[in-house]
Amino acid sequence: MWLLVAREPRQDAPQWAGRKSLAVLDAVAWPLIGVSLLYLSRMSLGVVGPVLMAAAIVLSVARLRRAIWLNHHYRFTTWRWGGIVFGLMMVGAVLDMSA
């Protein structure tokens, strides 16, 4: 038996000066970081590397579209993942200093 629960749509994001510019930067930066990490990877990725790079570019274009034309629906990735990445970097720095 399937149970379907309809959630209410999220409220529009608050608009402020410079939001669109930061959204465009955020939309392009995260996939670009992923492509850079794949490109700089020292291990052989075979056919998976180019497929992941192409997927990141397609994702970047979709995110860029939302950041420019549907800005009231765009959610910043930096707020979601930036704290996690920063925390992992701090743990790595502490482990590096302790060794």
PDB file of N, CA and C in Angstrom:
ATOM      1  N   MET A   1       0.840  -1.167   0.000  1.00  0.00           N
ATOM      2  CA  MET A   1       0.000   0.000   0.000  1.00  0.00           C
ATOM      3  C   MET A   1       0.892   1.239   0.000  1.00  0.00           C
ATOM      4  N   TRP A   2       0.605   2.178  -0.860  1.00  0.00           N
ATOM      5  CA  TRP A   2       1.350   3.414  -0.955  1.00  0.00           C
ATOM      6  C   TRP A   2       0.647   4.504  -0.157  1.00  0.00           C
ATOM      7  N   LEU A   3       1.448   5.272   0.539  1.00  0.00           N
ATOM      8  CA  LEU A   3       0.928   6.403   1.286  1.00  0.00           C
ATOM      9  C   LEU A   3       1.555   7.666   0.709  1.00  0.00           C
ATOM     10  N   LEU A   4       0.745   8.526   0.192  1.00  0.00           N
ATOM     11  CA  LEU A   4       1.239   9.766  -0.400  1.00  0.00           C
ATOM     12  C   LEU A   4       0.939  10.930   0.534  1.00  0.00           C
ATOM     13  N   VAL A   5       1.967  11.702   0.805  1.00  0.00           N
ATOM     14  CA  VAL A   5       1.814  12.861   1.666  1.00  0.00           C
ATOM     15  C   VAL A   5       2.228  14.082   0.850  1.00  0.00           C
ATOM     16  N   ALA A   6       1.332  15.001   0.685  1.00  0.00           N
ATOM     17  CA  ALA A   6       1.626  16.223  -0.062  1.00  0.00           C
ATOM     18  C   ALA A   6       2.164  17.276   0.904  1.00  0.00           C
ATOM     19  N   ARG A   7       3.371  17.735   0.601  1.00  0.00           N
ATOM     20  CA  ARG A   7       3.944  18.798   1.415  1.00  0.00           C
ATOM     21  C   ARG A   7       3.574  20.150   0.835  1.00  0.00           C
ATOM     22  N   GLU A   8       3.542  21.129   1.703  1.00  0.00           N
ATOM     23  CA  GLU A   8       3.289  22.483   1.233  1.00  0.00           C
ATOM     24  C   GLU A   8       4.531  22.984   0.496  1.00  0.00           C
ATOM     25  N   PRO A   9       4.323  23.767  -0.561  1.00  0.00           N
ATOM     26  CA  PRO A   9       5.497  24.295  -1.269  1.00  0.00           C
ATOM     27  C   PRO A   9       6.284  25.250  -0.372  1.00  0.00           C
ATOM     28  N   ARG A  10       7.597  25.258  -0.593  1.00  0.00           N
ATOM     29  CA  ARG A  10       8.450  26.155   0.189  1.00  0.00           C
ATOM     30  C   ARG A  10       8.132  27.602  -0.146  1.00  0.00           C
ATOM     31  N   GLN A  11       8.299  28.438   0.847  1.00  0.00           N
ATOM     32  CA  GLN A  11       8.063  29.862   0.626  1.00  0.00           C
ATOM     33  C   GLN A  11       9.160  30.419  -0.260  1.00  0.00           C
ATOM     34  N   ASP A  12       8.839  31.479  -0.959  1.00  0.00           N
ATOM     35  CA  ASP A  12       9.848  32.134  -1.782  1.00  0.00           C
ATOM     36  C   ASP A  12      10.953  32.693  -0.900  1.00  0.00           C
ATOM     37  N   ALA A  13      12.161  32.650  -1.422  1.00  0.00           N
ATOM     38  CA  ALA A  13      13.303  33.179  -0.682  1.00  0.00           C
ATOM     39  C   ALA A  13      13.199  34.701  -0.615  1.00  0.00           C
ATOM     40  N   PRO A  14      13.634  35.292   0.483  1.00  0.00           N
ATOM     41  CA  PRO A  14      13.587  36.753   0.570  1.00  0.00           C
ATOM     42  C   PRO A  14      14.543  37.389  -0.440  1.00  0.00           C
ATOM     43  N   GLN A  15      14.097  38.483  -1.029  1.00  0.00           N
ATOM     44  CA  GLN A  15      14.898  39.182  -2.028  1.00  0.00           C
ATOM     45  C   GLN A  15      15.665  40.319  -1.365  1.00  0.00           C
ATOM     46  N   TRP A  16      16.924  40.477  -1.735  1.00  0.00           N
ATOM     47  CA  TRP A  16      17.744  41.570  -1.252  1.00  0.00           C
ATOM     48  C   TRP A  16      18.746  41.935  -2.334  1.00  0.00           C
ATOM     49  N   ALA A  17      19.322  43.092  -2.209  1.00  0.00           N
ATOM     50  CA  ALA A  17      20.245  43.591  -3.226  1.00  0.00           C
ATOM     51  C   ALA A  17      21.467  42.680  -3.305  1.00  0.00           C
ATOM     52  N   GLY A  18      21.834  42.288  -4.486  1.00  0.00           N
ATOM     53  CA  GLY A  18      23.004  41.446  -4.685  1.00  0.00           C
ATOM     54  C   GLY A  18      22.722  39.956  -4.606  1.00  0.00           C
ATOM     55  N   ARG A  19      21.483  39.584  -4.347  1.00  0.00           N
ATOM     56  CA  ARG A  19      21.155  38.167  -4.206  1.00  0.00           C
ATOM     57  C   ARG A  19      21.354  37.416  -5.514  1.00  0.00           C
ATOM     58  N   LYS A  20      20.968  38.025  -6.616  1.00  0.00           N
ATOM     59  CA  LYS A  20      21.089  37.355  -7.906  1.00  0.00           C
ATOM     60  C   LYS A  20      22.562  37.147  -8.268  1.00  0.00           C
ATOM     61  N   SER A  21      23.400  38.128  -7.996  1.00  0.00           N
ATOM     62  CA  SER A  21      24.827  37.996  -8.303  1.00  0.00           C
ATOM     63  C   SER A  21      25.466  36.888  -7.475  1.00  0.00           C
ATOM     64  N   LEU A  22      25.158  36.837  -6.191  1.00  0.00           N
ATOM     65  CA  LEU A  22      25.714  35.781  -5.346  1.00  0.00           C
ATOM     66  C   LEU A  22      25.146  34.416  -5.707  1.00  0.00           C
ATOM     67  N   ALA A  23      23.889  34.386  -6.150  1.00  0.00           N
ATOM     68  CA  ALA A  23      23.290  33.121  -6.559  1.00  0.00           C
ATOM     69  C   ALA A  23      23.966  32.583  -7.815  1.00  0.00           C
ATOM     70  N   VAL A  24      24.281  33.465  -8.753  1.00  0.00           N
ATOM     71  CA  VAL A  24      24.995  33.040  -9.963  1.00  0.00           C
ATOM     72  C   VAL A  24      26.371  32.501  -9.599  1.00  0.00           C
ATOM     73  N   LEU A  25      27.071  33.184  -8.728  1.00  0.00           N
ATOM     74  CA  LEU A  25      28.388  32.712  -8.286  1.00  0.00           C
ATOM     75  C   LEU A  25      28.283  31.366  -7.574  1.00  0.00           C
ATOM     76  N   ASP A  26      27.298  31.219  -6.718  1.00  0.00           N
ATOM     77  CA  ASP A  26      27.099  29.973  -5.985  1.00  0.00           C
ATOM     78  C   ASP A  26      26.698  28.839  -6.927  1.00  0.00           C
ATOM     79  N   ALA A  27      25.892  29.149  -7.918  1.00  0.00           N
ATOM     80  CA  ALA A  27      25.415  28.115  -8.850  1.00  0.00           C
ATOM     81  C   ALA A  27      26.540  27.559  -9.701  1.00  0.00           C
ATOM     82  N   VAL A  28      27.522  28.379 -10.019  1.00  0.00           N
ATOM     83  CA  VAL A  28      28.614  27.937 -10.874  1.00  0.00           C
ATOM     84  C   VAL A  28      29.792  27.406 -10.056  1.00  0.00           C
ATOM     85  N   ALA A  29      30.007  27.932  -8.869  1.00  0.00           N
ATOM     86  CA  ALA A  29      31.199  27.597  -8.094  1.00  0.00           C
ATOM     87  C   ALA A  29      31.227  26.143  -7.638  1.00  0.00           C
ATOM     88  N   TRP A  30      30.143  25.619  -7.104  1.00  0.00           N
ATOM     89  CA  TRP A  30      30.164  24.264  -6.560  1.00  0.00           C
ATOM     90  C   TRP A  30      30.381  23.200  -7.626  1.00  0.00           C
ATOM     91  N   PRO A  31      29.672  23.236  -8.755  1.00  0.00           N
ATOM     92  CA  PRO A  31      30.016  22.251  -9.792  1.00  0.00           C
ATOM     93  C   PRO A  31      31.435  22.430 -10.335  1.00  0.00           C
ATOM     94  N   LEU A  32      31.907  23.688 -10.400  1.00  0.00           N
ATOM     95  CA  LEU A  32      33.272  23.928 -10.862  1.00  0.00           C
ATOM     96  C   LEU A  32      34.294  23.339  -9.893  1.00  0.00           C
ATOM     97  N   ILE A  33      34.017  23.417  -8.614  1.00  0.00           N
ATOM     98  CA  ILE A  33      34.897  22.802  -7.616  1.00  0.00           C
ATOM     99  C   ILE A  33      34.918  21.289  -7.810  1.00  0.00           C
ATOM    100  N   GLY A  34      33.752  20.697  -8.059  1.00  0.00           N
ATOM    101  CA  GLY A  34      33.689  19.258  -8.304  1.00  0.00           C
ATOM    102  C   GLY A  34      34.462  18.844  -9.540  1.00  0.00           C
ATOM    103  N   VAL A  35      34.330  19.609 -10.625  1.00  0.00           N
ATOM    104  CA  VAL A  35      35.077  19.311 -11.848  1.00  0.00           C
ATOM    105  C   VAL A  35      36.573  19.474 -11.607  1.00  0.00           C
ATOM    106  N   SER A  36      36.958  20.498 -10.857  1.00  0.00           N
ATOM    107  CA  SER A  36      38.381  20.705 -10.546  1.00  0.00           C
ATOM    108  C   SER A  36      38.944  19.546  -9.737  1.00  0.00           C
ATOM    109  N   LEU A  37      38.178  19.067  -8.764  1.00  0.00           N
ATOM    110  CA  LEU A  37      38.643  17.933  -7.965  1.00  0.00           C
ATOM    111  C   LEU A  37      38.769  16.665  -8.807  1.00  0.00           C
ATOM    112  N   LEU A  38      37.837  16.461  -9.719  1.00  0.00           N
ATOM    113  CA  LEU A  38      37.940  15.307 -10.613  1.00  0.00           C
ATOM    114  C   LEU A  38      39.135  15.438 -11.545  1.00  0.00           C
ATOM    115  N   TYR A  39      39.359  16.634 -12.062  1.00  0.00           N
ATOM    116  CA  TYR A  39      40.457  16.859 -12.988  1.00  0.00           C
ATOM    117  C   TYR A  39      41.811  16.689 -12.292  1.00  0.00           C
ATOM    118  N   LEU A  40      41.903  17.133 -11.057  1.00  0.00           N
ATOM    119  CA  LEU A  40      43.160  17.051 -10.320  1.00  0.00           C
ATOM    120  C   LEU A  40      43.367  15.710  -9.620  1.00  0.00           C
ATOM    121  N   SER A  41      42.405  14.818  -9.745  1.00  0.00           N
ATOM    122  CA  SER A  41      42.506  13.506  -9.117  1.00  0.00           C
ATOM    123  C   SER A  41      43.696  12.742  -9.686  1.00  0.00           C
ATOM    124  N   ARG A  42      44.453  12.121  -8.814  1.00  0.00           N
ATOM    125  CA  ARG A  42      45.644  11.396  -9.246  1.00  0.00           C
ATOM    126  C   ARG A  42      45.328   9.969  -9.678  1.00  0.00           C
ATOM    127  N   MET A  43      44.169   9.467  -9.320  1.00  0.00           N
ATOM    128  CA  MET A  43      43.833   8.106  -9.706  1.00  0.00           C
ATOM    129  C   MET A  43      43.105   8.088 -11.048  1.00  0.00           C
ATOM    130  N   SER A  44      43.253   7.000 -11.759  1.00  0.00           N
ATOM    131  CA  SER A  44      42.627   6.861 -13.067  1.00  0.00           C
ATOM    132  C   SER A  44      41.133   6.624 -12.882  1.00  0.00           C
ATOM    133  N   LEU A  45      40.326   7.469 -13.487  1.00  0.00           N
ATOM    134  CA  LEU A  45      38.883   7.375 -13.348  1.00  0.00           C
ATOM    135  C   LEU A  45      38.223   6.682 -14.530  1.00  0.00           C
ATOM    136  N   GLY A  46      38.997   6.419 -15.570  1.00  0.00           N
ATOM    137  CA  GLY A  46      38.441   5.744 -16.740  1.00  0.00           C
ATOM    138  C   GLY A  46      37.358   6.577 -17.391  1.00  0.00           C
ATOM    139  N   VAL A  47      36.260   5.917 -17.728  1.00  0.00           N
ATOM    140  CA  VAL A  47      35.161   6.602 -18.403  1.00  0.00           C
ATOM    141  C   VAL A  47      34.269   7.352 -17.401  1.00  0.00           C
ATOM    142  N   VAL A  48      34.388   7.033 -16.132  1.00  0.00           N
ATOM    143  CA  VAL A  48      33.541   7.660 -15.109  1.00  0.00           C
ATOM    144  C   VAL A  48      33.879   9.147 -14.940  1.00  0.00           C
ATOM    145  N   GLY A  49      35.156   9.503 -15.042  1.00  0.00           N
ATOM    146  CA  GLY A  49      35.572  10.895 -14.873  1.00  0.00           C
ATOM    147  C   GLY A  49      34.915  11.840 -15.856  1.00  0.00           C
ATOM    148  N   PRO A  50      35.018  11.567 -17.176  1.00  0.00           N
ATOM    149  CA  PRO A  50      34.350  12.463 -18.123  1.00  0.00           C
ATOM    150  C   PRO A  50      32.835  12.488 -17.980  1.00  0.00           C
ATOM    151  N   VAL A  51      32.234  11.367 -17.607  1.00  0.00           N
ATOM    152  CA  VAL A  51      30.776  11.344 -17.416  1.00  0.00           C
ATOM    153  C   VAL A  51      30.398  12.230 -16.233  1.00  0.00           C
ATOM    154  N   LEU A  52      31.144  12.149 -15.140  1.00  0.00           N
ATOM    155  CA  LEU A  52      30.869  12.993 -13.977  1.00  0.00           C
ATOM    156  C   LEU A  52      31.107  14.471 -14.289  1.00  0.00           C
ATOM    157  N   MET A  53      32.131  14.748 -15.092  1.00  0.00           N
ATOM    158  CA  MET A  53      32.377  16.140 -15.478  1.00  0.00           C
ATOM    159  C   MET A  53      31.241  16.681 -16.336  1.00  0.00           C
ATOM    160  N   ALA A  54      30.769  15.885 -17.273  1.00  0.00           N
ATOM    161  CA  ALA A  54      29.646  16.319 -18.107  1.00  0.00           C
ATOM    162  C   ALA A  54      28.387  16.514 -17.265  1.00  0.00           C
ATOM    163  N   ALA A  55      28.156  15.611 -16.301  1.00  0.00           N
ATOM    164  CA  ALA A  55      26.995  15.750 -15.421  1.00  0.00           C
ATOM    165  C   ALA A  55      27.101  17.019 -14.577  1.00  0.00           C
ATOM    166  N   ALA A  56      28.311  17.341 -14.118  1.00  0.00           N
ATOM    167  CA  ALA A  56      28.500  18.564 -13.328  1.00  0.00           C
ATOM    168  C   ALA A  56      28.249  19.803 -14.170  1.00  0.00           C
ATOM    169  N   ILE A  57      28.631  19.768 -15.429  1.00  0.00           N
ATOM    170  CA  ILE A  57      28.398  20.918 -16.302  1.00  0.00           C
ATOM    171  C   ILE A  57      26.904  21.087 -16.570  1.00  0.00           C
ATOM    172  N   VAL A  58      26.205  19.976 -16.815  1.00  0.00           N
ATOM    173  CA  VAL A  58      24.750  20.051 -17.015  1.00  0.00           C
ATOM    174  C   VAL A  58      24.067  20.562 -15.753  1.00  0.00           C
ATOM    175  N   LEU A  59      24.503  20.076 -14.605  1.00  0.00           N
ATOM    176  CA  LEU A  59      23.961  20.549 -13.329  1.00  0.00           C
ATOM    177  C   LEU A  59      24.224  22.036 -13.141  1.00  0.00           C
ATOM    178  N   SER A  60      25.413  22.471 -13.536  1.00  0.00           N
ATOM    179  CA  SER A  60      25.754  23.883 -13.410  1.00  0.00           C
ATOM    180  C   SER A  60      24.851  24.762 -14.271  1.00  0.00           C
ATOM    181  N   VAL A  61      24.550  24.296 -15.486  1.00  0.00           N
ATOM    182  CA  VAL A  61      23.667  25.070 -16.367  1.00  0.00           C
ATOM    183  C   VAL A  61      22.256  25.137 -15.782  1.00  0.00           C
ATOM    184  N   ALA A  62      21.770  24.026 -15.234  1.00  0.00           N
ATOM    185  CA  ALA A  62      20.437  24.021 -14.620  1.00  0.00           C
ATOM    186  C   ALA A  62      20.398  24.936 -13.397  1.00  0.00           C
ATOM    187  N   ARG A  63      21.453  24.897 -12.587  1.00  0.00           N
ATOM    188  CA  ARG A  63      21.510  25.760 -11.407  1.00  0.00           C
ATOM    189  C   ARG A  63      21.622  27.232 -11.808  1.00  0.00           C
ATOM    190  N   LEU A  64      22.387  27.499 -12.865  1.00  0.00           N
ATOM    191  CA  LEU A  64      22.538  28.870 -13.350  1.00  0.00           C
ATOM    192  C   LEU A  64      21.207  29.405 -13.850  1.00  0.00           C
ATOM    193  N   ARG A  65      20.435  28.576 -14.545  1.00  0.00           N
ATOM    194  CA  ARG A  65      19.109  28.976 -15.017  1.00  0.00           C
ATOM    195  C   ARG A  65      18.211  29.351 -13.842  1.00  0.00           C
ATOM    196  N   ARG A  66      18.235  28.519 -12.805  1.00  0.00           N
ATOM    197  CA  ARG A  66      17.401  28.812 -11.639  1.00  0.00           C
ATOM    198  C   ARG A  66      17.894  30.066 -10.921  1.00  0.00           C
ATOM    199  N   ALA A  67      19.199  30.242 -10.843  1.00  0.00           N
ATOM    200  CA  ALA A  67      19.742  31.405 -10.135  1.00  0.00           C
ATOM    201  C   ALA A  67      19.401  32.712 -10.842  1.00  0.00           C
ATOM    202  N   ILE A  68      19.331  32.676 -12.169  1.00  0.00           N
ATOM    203  CA  ILE A  68      19.057  33.913 -12.909  1.00  0.00           C
ATOM    204  C   ILE A  68      17.562  34.170 -13.045  1.00  0.00           C
ATOM    205  N   TRP A  69      16.824  33.193 -13.561  1.00  0.00           N
ATOM    206  CA  TRP A  69      15.427  33.451 -13.907  1.00  0.00           C
ATOM    207  C   TRP A  69      14.434  33.040 -12.835  1.00  0.00           C
ATOM    208  N   LEU A  70      14.786  32.126 -11.968  1.00  0.00           N
ATOM    209  CA  LEU A  70      13.887  31.716 -10.887  1.00  0.00           C
ATOM    210  C   LEU A  70      14.562  31.971  -9.538  1.00  0.00           C
ATOM    211  N   ASN A  71      15.077  33.169  -9.388  1.00  0.00           N
ATOM    212  CA  ASN A  71      15.883  33.480  -8.215  1.00  0.00           C
ATOM    213  C   ASN A  71      15.106  33.337  -6.920  1.00  0.00           C
ATOM    214  N   HIS A  72      13.808  33.545  -6.943  1.00  0.00           N
ATOM    215  CA  HIS A  72      13.026  33.428  -5.715  1.00  0.00           C
ATOM    216  C   HIS A  72      12.903  31.977  -5.258  1.00  0.00           C
ATOM    217  N   HIS A  73      13.258  31.004  -6.126  1.00  0.00           N
ATOM    218  CA  HIS A  73      13.251  29.586  -5.754  1.00  0.00           C
ATOM    219  C   HIS A  73      14.650  29.039  -5.490  1.00  0.00           C
ATOM    220  N   TYR A  74      15.690  29.833  -5.742  1.00  0.00           N
ATOM    221  CA  TYR A  74      17.065  29.343  -5.603  1.00  0.00           C
ATOM    222  C   TYR A  74      17.475  29.300  -4.135  1.00  0.00           C
ATOM    223  N   ARG A  75      18.028  28.189  -3.710  1.00  0.00           N
ATOM    224  CA  ARG A  75      18.570  28.040  -2.352  1.00  0.00           C
ATOM    225  C   ARG A  75      20.081  27.926  -2.456  1.00  0.00           C
ATOM    226  N   PHE A  76      20.796  28.644  -1.627  1.00  0.00           N
ATOM    227  CA  PHE A  76      22.251  28.670  -1.689  1.00  0.00           C
ATOM    228  C   PHE A  76      22.840  27.348  -1.200  1.00  0.00           C
ATOM    229  N   THR A  77      23.724  26.791  -2.009  1.00  0.00           N
ATOM    230  CA  THR A  77      24.404  25.558  -1.651  1.00  0.00           C
ATOM    231  C   THR A  77      25.469  25.827  -0.601  1.00  0.00           C
ATOM    232  N   THR A  78      26.053  26.988  -0.638  1.00  0.00           N
ATOM    233  CA  THR A  78      27.110  27.307   0.313  1.00  0.00           C
ATOM    234  C   THR A  78      26.596  27.252   1.747  1.00  0.00           C
ATOM    235  N   TRP A  79      25.371  27.697   1.990  1.00  0.00           N
ATOM    236  CA  TRP A  79      24.827  27.635   3.342  1.00  0.00           C
ATOM    237  C   TRP A  79      24.585  26.201   3.758  1.00  0.00           C
ATOM    238  N   ARG A  80      24.208  25.343   2.801  1.00  0.00           N
ATOM    239  CA  ARG A  80      23.906  23.956   3.120  1.00  0.00           C
ATOM    240  C   ARG A  80      25.175  23.140   3.343  1.00  0.00           C
ATOM    241  N   TRP A  81      26.128  23.231   2.414  1.00  0.00           N
ATOM    242  CA  TRP A  81      27.306  22.368   2.453  1.00  0.00           C
ATOM    243  C   TRP A  81      28.567  23.081   2.930  1.00  0.00           C
ATOM    244  N   GLY A  82      28.578  24.400   2.936  1.00  0.00           N
ATOM    245  CA  GLY A  82      29.773  25.131   3.343  1.00  0.00           C
ATOM    246  C   GLY A  82      30.201  24.836   4.768  1.00  0.00           C
ATOM    247  N   GLY A  83      29.243  24.755   5.681  1.00  0.00           N
ATOM    248  CA  GLY A  83      29.571  24.446   7.073  1.00  0.00           C
ATOM    249  C   GLY A  83      30.127  23.041   7.240  1.00  0.00           C
ATOM    250  N   ILE A  84      29.576  22.096   6.482  1.00  0.00           N
ATOM    251  CA  ILE A  84      30.064  20.721   6.556  1.00  0.00           C
ATOM    252  C   ILE A  84      31.488  20.639   6.012  1.00  0.00           C
ATOM    253  N   VAL A  85      31.725  21.271   4.872  1.00  0.00           N
ATOM    254  CA  VAL A  85      33.070  21.259   4.280  1.00  0.00           C
ATOM    255  C   VAL A  85      34.055  21.967   5.200  1.00  0.00           C
ATOM    256  N   PHE A  86      33.655  23.090   5.772  1.00  0.00           N
ATOM    257  CA  PHE A  86      34.539  23.815   6.690  1.00  0.00           C
ATOM    258  C   PHE A  86      34.857  22.962   7.924  1.00  0.00           C
ATOM    259  N   GLY A  87      33.858  22.280   8.458  1.00  0.00           N
ATOM    260  CA  GLY A  87      34.085  21.413   9.615  1.00  0.00           C
ATOM    261  C   GLY A  87      35.039  20.275   9.299  1.00  0.00           C
ATOM    262  N   LEU A  88      34.871  19.659   8.139  1.00  0.00           N
ATOM    263  CA  LEU A  88      35.780  18.584   7.743  1.00  0.00           C
ATOM    264  C   LEU A  88      37.197  19.102   7.525  1.00  0.00           C
ATOM    265  N   MET A  89      37.318  20.307   6.988  1.00  0.00           N
ATOM    266  CA  MET A  89      38.647  20.895   6.815  1.00  0.00           C
ATOM    267  C   MET A  89      39.297  21.183   8.162  1.00  0.00           C
ATOM    268  N   MET A  90      38.518  21.624   9.136  1.00  0.00           N
ATOM    269  CA  MET A  90      39.072  21.878  10.460  1.00  0.00           C
ATOM    270  C   MET A  90      39.518  20.577  11.133  1.00  0.00           C
ATOM    271  N   VAL A  91      38.707  19.523  10.991  1.00  0.00           N
ATOM    272  CA  VAL A  91      39.111  18.230  11.538  1.00  0.00           C
ATOM    273  C   VAL A  91      40.402  17.757  10.896  1.00  0.00           C
ATOM    274  N   GLY A  92      40.522  17.917   9.588  1.00  0.00           N
ATOM    275  CA  GLY A  92      41.753  17.536   8.893  1.00  0.00           C
ATOM    276  C   GLY A  92      42.940  18.353   9.357  1.00  0.00           C
ATOM    277  N   ALA A  93      42.740  19.652   9.583  1.00  0.00           N
ATOM    278  CA  ALA A  93      43.831  20.505  10.060  1.00  0.00           C
ATOM    279  C   ALA A  93      44.279  20.095  11.456  1.00  0.00           C
ATOM    280  N   VAL A  94      43.317  19.776  12.309  1.00  0.00           N
ATOM    281  CA  VAL A  94      43.671  19.332  13.671  1.00  0.00           C
ATOM    282  C   VAL A  94      44.404  18.001  13.618  1.00  0.00           C
ATOM    283  N   LEU A  95      43.936  17.082  12.788  1.00  0.00           N
ATOM    284  CA  LEU A  95      44.639  15.796  12.660  1.00  0.00           C
ATOM    285  C   LEU A  95      46.022  15.973  12.072  1.00  0.00           C
ATOM    286  N   ASP A  96      46.178  16.911  11.141  1.00  0.00           N
ATOM    287  CA  ASP A  96      47.481  17.161  10.550  1.00  0.00           C
ATOM    288  C   ASP A  96      48.453  17.757  11.562  1.00  0.00           C
ATOM    289  N   MET A  97      47.950  18.631  12.436  1.00  0.00           N
ATOM    290  CA  MET A  97      48.813  19.235  13.453  1.00  0.00           C
ATOM    291  C   MET A  97      49.197  18.240  14.547  1.00  0.00           C
ATOM    292  N   SER A  98      48.327  17.270  14.787  1.00  0.00           N
ATOM    293  CA  SER A  98      48.606  16.315  15.860  1.00  0.00           C
ATOM    294  C   SER A  98      49.577  15.221  15.425  1.00  0.00           C
ATOM    295  N   ALA A  99      49.800  15.070  14.125  1.00  0.00           N
ATOM    296  CA  ALA A  99      50.687  13.999  13.654  1.00  0.00           C
ATOM    297  C   ALA A  99      52.125  14.424  13.668  1.00  0.00           C
TER     298      ALA A  99
END
